[in-house]
Amino acid sequence: MLSLNKVTIVQTITLIFALSFARGQDRKINATLYPGCQVCTENDTLVYIRAEGAHNTIHQLWDFTGGMPLVILTVAGVNSTMNITWDHTTPVKFSISEQPKYSFATAIDKLYEYDDIHDNGYIDEKVPKRSVDLWRATWWPHSMVLTDQEVMVQLRGHVNDYGRSGTIDIKLDMLPFQDYAAELPHLIHTANSTLLDVSLVNFTTSPDYNASRYALNLLMVSQDSSNSTMTTTVRKSLDDEHTPGIFEIVEVESPRSSSGPGAYVQFRPVAYRQRARDVASSTRARPSVPARTRIPEHSTLRAFYRGVDPSTLLVQNMRISFGEPGDGFYAHHNYTAWSASLGYGRAPVEGFSALVVGIVACGLGAPALLLLLGGAYACASARRPPAP
Amino acid sequence: MDNPESSEINGSNMLSTTSWCHPANKVHRFMALLLMCFLCFGSYFCYDTPGALADNFKDDAHLNTSQFALLYSIYSWPNVILCFIGGYLVDRYFGVRLGTIIYMVIVFVGAVIFALGAYINAFWLMILGRFVFGIGGESLQVAVNSYVVLWFKGKELNMVFGLQLSFSRFGSTVNFWVMEPIYRWVANYYGGYERLGVTLFLAALTCLVSLICGLLLGWMDYRAEKILGRSEEQTNEEPFHLKDIVHFKSTFWLVSVICVAYYLAIFPFIALGKLFFERKFDFTPQDANNVNSMVYLLSAALSPFFGILIDKTGRNVMWVIISIISTIGAHFMLAFTFFNPYIGVVSLGISYSLLASGLWPLVALIVQENQLGTAYGICQAVQNLGLATVLILAGVIVDKYGYLMLEMFFLGCLFVSLIAAVLIYIIDSANNGVLNISPSKRESMKIYPSSSNEETANLLENEESDNHEETDSRRPDIVETPPQRDIAQAQSDRIRSRYLSQILPNTNIPDRQ
């Protein structure tokens, strides 16, 4: 009886371990750098990832050729393929073998420097601000992984716009299975999403601004009715295990999310002001309400959506402002880093880790068992006649 | 002063006892009581200033949670040792007046060093300040307890103990209420870490006020000694007999496990609570401090009632188990729900008071009377050791794994203490012990030493034990005991009085004693 129990326990434990460590691939991924471009060099960064799943294939484009960092997810049939036509080093046409079911694009088209006179920590209509357009930024990749287990690029962009200059470090990362990002804020990766990590390093601040902070403009394009709107929800989570001290998750979802699969941008409202990310160096990242806008000129986005009926394209932008009252503004550390995950489908929900479940189970189980055994023992010894 | 009658003996005095200036007069003693209440106010107030300004420490001094928790941890380190010798030094070398003033000066200096460290933003200096503050803080309580015994022995002793310690605990509560407005006011004139430093300097003023009260009381005591012809007793005996340890029963060690594990789920929680309430429940800093202060406020208010409840019902182990379970419930609620945290914290405060009322008298039931001092000393030392180490760990957990994991850690500690409590129950009922029976049954069980019985009564009962020492010394059997025993008895009385603070729940800030 006891040995049988032991076997069952061992089996259960093995099963739990197997489940928690299994990283079954959800999609088969295949990444290529500037496919079809004959004259491109390593400084022309366009990564194409074909992620084939059971029911569909997600075609991802990570593009820096147009200056602004851009991620496009296109969902089409399982066997669909994508072809890119190039004009010298500029992609001009993207053709998919099947009619795409959905597409969602996210770009950082500009940064804002704003003078946060009242030390609020966010940009609004009243504060003085200047934009820094990114379409003229130049990018150099300094690290790249293109395997069937991980696709990751790290690029450094130099911005010089009307006297303001600085460096943007961007990391894009995709895994064929679900996992938490290695770095804070440890967002959830899925095979349907890409992790975006942006750092604004050593940006010069305008001399006439005393309280410079930066914000970035996140441009989002989805194949939805242009009358609809993206919804921002700030969800409260019980679990701050992966992002210590942050109990909120911001999710911007495209309209199709409510009825069928749409796309999402998910992030924690936190940014880091030092390279070594921890609770002490954290500050707030505050999103604005998405507003309608147009696809910018001179962009790969324009080429990608050429020929698409504008009434079926929803184009919105959202500003993410960094900083919180009393943090000494951008100049205090000259550094701000922020992460988001961009994906197709429903935004993933984090679950309690095995450790949390284990502690609760053991903690409740052991004393209860002890109480039961103790009670039984006490009853048994009470019935026994007292020893002489 | 061991002779209870001495306070009534009027030595050569020019004053009539009816004059309020006379030390034996009620009004005069009441004034002394007022001063005694303020003696520990400052140190309790300053103990929790980091907790009340947690977010400001993060923003102004740029401390991460691990460094912040170290501010609390460092306070407990000296007290792992000092809780054994602090009282001994007072008895043996300083005397109560000098001892109190020395410890108060240490506390004040520690608070000032701490504030200076914040003012010049030197973390090591803050740590040094908290260390010095810790050296004084714990021993000060011991010295003040001696004052209380000196002035109120044989009369209203337990009530005075309760009042003095409730009031001290109230210092922590007030701290949580006022530090945020003070900080905001200071922020009008200073910026950055300087405003934090200035705020802490202002907080250190409470220690100065306490010091002034200490000096006044010292003068009153000096005067009383002359008028009443009282002489301070010097003891040559070591108050602690570490060799007693080997004779302690397993249940005592289980009680120590609860002393450590249970309180780990309370004090680190209060120390780190402010940011938890701000971040998880979106509380404003002031609201977060208010909810954080509830545990202390409730324990100050409820202790007498729970004391009476447990006196009447006995069954200490059952009450301990109940309060651990309800603490687990409270932490569960805080960890896994978004219910208003007042619900969780109030139930935490209630369970905490109940546990203290049930737990501390257990020691007296388990351990022989002449070993009580050692027993309580061990409980306190391991508790401080636990706090000192775990507070560091708690800070690291918050930084690396977040508040949910911290709550899981607290739950883990509570589970350990629950197991220990259940084991006590099992061992005790297996041996037909006295720990979990009603008082009437305890009374009828003559197998237990009579002194233990009275000990319980005294430790639990406020009204009845008022005259405990008096009746004790008048009892013929005590008079008949050999002198050796008498000295041991007196010694144990004194040590026990010192630890009465442990028994009254509101005082069970272990590292505050």
PDB file of N, CA and C in Angstrom, chain A residues 67-99:
ATOM      1  N   GLY A  67      14.131  53.578 -41.131  1.00  0.00           N
ATOM      2  CA  GLY A  67      14.498  54.483 -40.044  1.00  0.00           C
ATOM      3  C   GLY A  67      13.763  54.144 -38.762  1.00  0.00           C
ATOM      4  N   MET A  68      12.443  54.150 -38.813  1.00  0.00           N
ATOM      5  CA  MET A  68      11.720  53.854 -37.572  1.00  0.00           C
ATOM      6  C   MET A  68      11.659  52.346 -37.353  1.00  0.00           C
ATOM      7  N   PRO A  69      11.851  51.913 -36.133  1.00  0.00           N
ATOM      8  CA  PRO A  69      11.739  50.483 -35.825  1.00  0.00           C
ATOM      9  C   PRO A  69      10.301  50.025 -36.046  1.00  0.00           C
ATOM     10  N   LEU A  70      10.154  48.922 -36.752  1.00  0.00           N
ATOM     11  CA  LEU A  70       8.813  48.499 -37.166  1.00  0.00           C
ATOM     12  C   LEU A  70       8.692  46.983 -37.042  1.00  0.00           C
ATOM     13  N   VAL A  71       7.574  46.550 -36.487  1.00  0.00           N
ATOM     14  CA  VAL A  71       7.281  45.114 -36.405  1.00  0.00           C
ATOM     15  C   VAL A  71       5.914  44.889 -37.034  1.00  0.00           C
ATOM     16  N   ILE A  72       5.861  44.029 -38.048  1.00  0.00           N
ATOM     17  CA  ILE A  72       4.569  43.725 -38.676  1.00  0.00           C
ATOM     18  C   ILE A  72       4.284  42.236 -38.507  1.00  0.00           C
ATOM     19  N   LEU A  73       3.105  41.925 -37.994  1.00  0.00           N
ATOM     20  CA  LEU A  73       2.683  40.527 -37.906  1.00  0.00           C
ATOM     21  C   LEU A  73       1.563  40.324 -38.916  1.00  0.00           C
ATOM     22  N   THR A  74       1.718  39.323 -39.751  1.00  0.00           N
ATOM     23  CA  THR A  74       0.658  39.022 -40.709  1.00  0.00           C
ATOM     24  C   THR A  74       0.263  37.557 -40.524  1.00  0.00           C
ATOM     25  N   VAL A  75      -1.029  37.325 -40.410  1.00  0.00           N
ATOM     26  CA  VAL A  75      -1.512  35.963 -40.198  1.00  0.00           C
ATOM     27  C   VAL A  75      -2.148  35.475 -41.485  1.00  0.00           C
ATOM     28  N   ALA A  76      -1.726  34.319 -41.934  1.00  0.00           N
ATOM     29  CA  ALA A  76      -2.313  33.746 -43.156  1.00  0.00           C
ATOM     30  C   ALA A  76      -2.347  32.229 -43.000  1.00  0.00           C
ATOM     31  N   GLY A  77      -2.771  31.543 -44.049  1.00  0.00           N
ATOM     32  CA  GLY A  77      -2.901  30.086 -44.001  1.00  0.00           C
ATOM     33  C   GLY A  77      -1.578  29.396 -43.683  1.00  0.00           C
ATOM     34  N   VAL A  78      -1.691  28.128 -43.305  1.00  0.00           N
ATOM     35  CA  VAL A  78      -0.524  27.390 -42.834  1.00  0.00           C
ATOM     36  C   VAL A  78       0.597  27.356 -43.880  1.00  0.00           C
ATOM     37  N   ASN A  79       0.203  27.189 -45.133  1.00  0.00           N
ATOM     38  CA  ASN A  79       1.227  27.018 -46.165  1.00  0.00           C
ATOM     39  C   ASN A  79       1.582  28.315 -46.886  1.00  0.00           C
ATOM     40  N   SER A  80       1.085  29.427 -46.377  1.00  0.00           N
ATOM     41  CA  SER A  80       1.328  30.700 -47.048  1.00  0.00           C
ATOM     42  C   SER A  80       2.804  31.073 -47.001  1.00  0.00           C
ATOM     43  N   THR A  81       3.229  31.848 -47.999  1.00  0.00           N
ATOM     44  CA  THR A  81       4.605  32.342 -48.029  1.00  0.00           C
ATOM     45  C   THR A  81       4.572  33.827 -48.337  1.00  0.00           C
ATOM     46  N   MET A  82       5.671  34.513 -48.028  1.00  0.00           N
ATOM     47  CA  MET A  82       5.742  35.935 -48.286  1.00  0.00           C
ATOM     48  C   MET A  82       6.953  36.229 -49.165  1.00  0.00           C
ATOM     49  N   ASN A  83       6.738  37.131 -50.099  1.00  0.00           N
ATOM     50  CA  ASN A  83       7.818  37.546 -50.987  1.00  0.00           C
ATOM     51  C   ASN A  83       8.023  39.049 -50.881  1.00  0.00           C
ATOM     52  N   ILE A  84       9.289  39.439 -50.885  1.00  0.00           N
ATOM     53  CA  ILE A  84       9.576  40.865 -50.764  1.00  0.00           C
ATOM     54  C   ILE A  84      10.288  41.318 -52.037  1.00  0.00           C
ATOM     55  N   THR A  85       9.798  42.385 -52.609  1.00  0.00           N
ATOM     56  CA  THR A  85      10.446  42.971 -53.776  1.00  0.00           C
ATOM     57  C   THR A  85      11.239  44.191 -53.318  1.00  0.00           C
ATOM     58  N   TRP A  86      12.455  44.282 -53.806  1.00  0.00           N
ATOM     59  CA  TRP A  86      13.335  45.347 -53.328  1.00  0.00           C
ATOM     60  C   TRP A  86      13.652  46.330 -54.445  1.00  0.00           C
ATOM     61  N   ASP A  87      13.780  47.571 -54.089  1.00  0.00           N
ATOM     62  CA  ASP A  87      14.336  48.559 -54.975  1.00  0.00           C
ATOM     63  C   ASP A  87      15.645  48.996 -54.341  1.00  0.00           C
ATOM     64  N   HIS A  88      16.736  48.475 -54.877  1.00  0.00           N
ATOM     65  CA  HIS A  88      18.036  48.668 -54.245  1.00  0.00           C
ATOM     66  C   HIS A  88      17.983  48.119 -52.815  1.00  0.00           C
ATOM     67  N   THR A  89      18.095  48.956 -51.787  1.00  0.00           N
ATOM     68  CA  THR A  89      18.029  48.414 -50.428  1.00  0.00           C
ATOM     69  C   THR A  89      16.714  48.786 -49.734  1.00  0.00           C
ATOM     70  N   THR A  90      15.731  49.174 -50.496  1.00  0.00           N
ATOM     71  CA  THR A  90      14.452  49.545 -49.890  1.00  0.00           C
ATOM     72  C   THR A  90      13.392  48.527 -50.290  1.00  0.00           C
ATOM     73  N   PRO A  91      12.709  47.930 -49.323  1.00  0.00           N
ATOM     74  CA  PRO A  91      11.629  47.011 -49.685  1.00  0.00           C
ATOM     75  C   PRO A  91      10.450  47.814 -50.226  1.00  0.00           C
ATOM     76  N   VAL A  92       9.948  47.427 -51.372  1.00  0.00           N
ATOM     77  CA  VAL A  92       8.861  48.214 -51.959  1.00  0.00           C
ATOM     78  C   VAL A  92       7.556  47.437 -52.082  1.00  0.00           C
ATOM     79  N   LYS A  93       7.646  46.106 -52.054  1.00  0.00           N
ATOM     80  CA  LYS A  93       6.403  45.339 -52.219  1.00  0.00           C
ATOM     81  C   LYS A  93       6.478  44.044 -51.399  1.00  0.00           C
ATOM     82  N   PHE A  94       5.406  43.802 -50.706  1.00  0.00           N
ATOM     83  CA  PHE A  94       5.316  42.583 -49.905  1.00  0.00           C
ATOM     84  C   PHE A  94       4.138  41.798 -50.443  1.00  0.00           C
ATOM     85  N   SER A  95       4.387  40.596 -50.971  1.00  0.00           N
ATOM     86  CA  SER A  95       3.261  39.826 -51.500  1.00  0.00           C
ATOM     87  C   SER A  95       3.165  38.493 -50.776  1.00  0.00           C
ATOM     88  N   ILE A  96       1.941  38.181 -50.375  1.00  0.00           N
ATOM     89  CA  ILE A  96       1.690  36.953 -49.630  1.00  0.00           C
ATOM     90  C   ILE A  96       0.915  36.018 -50.531  1.00  0.00           C
ATOM     91  N   SER A  97       1.274  34.731 -50.471  1.00  0.00           N
ATOM     92  CA  SER A  97       0.691  33.766 -51.400  1.00  0.00           C
ATOM     93  C   SER A  97      -0.804  33.567 -51.168  1.00  0.00           C
ATOM     94  N   GLU A  98      -1.256  33.824 -49.946  1.00  0.00           N
ATOM     95  CA  GLU A  98      -2.697  33.699 -49.676  1.00  0.00           C
ATOM     96  C   GLU A  98      -3.189  35.025 -49.127  1.00  0.00           C
ATOM     97  N   GLN A  99      -4.483  35.225 -49.240  1.00  0.00           N
ATOM     98  CA  GLN A  99      -5.069  36.436 -48.663  1.00  0.00           C
ATOM     99  C   GLN A  99      -4.845  36.416 -47.145  1.00  0.00           C
TER     100      GLN A  99
END
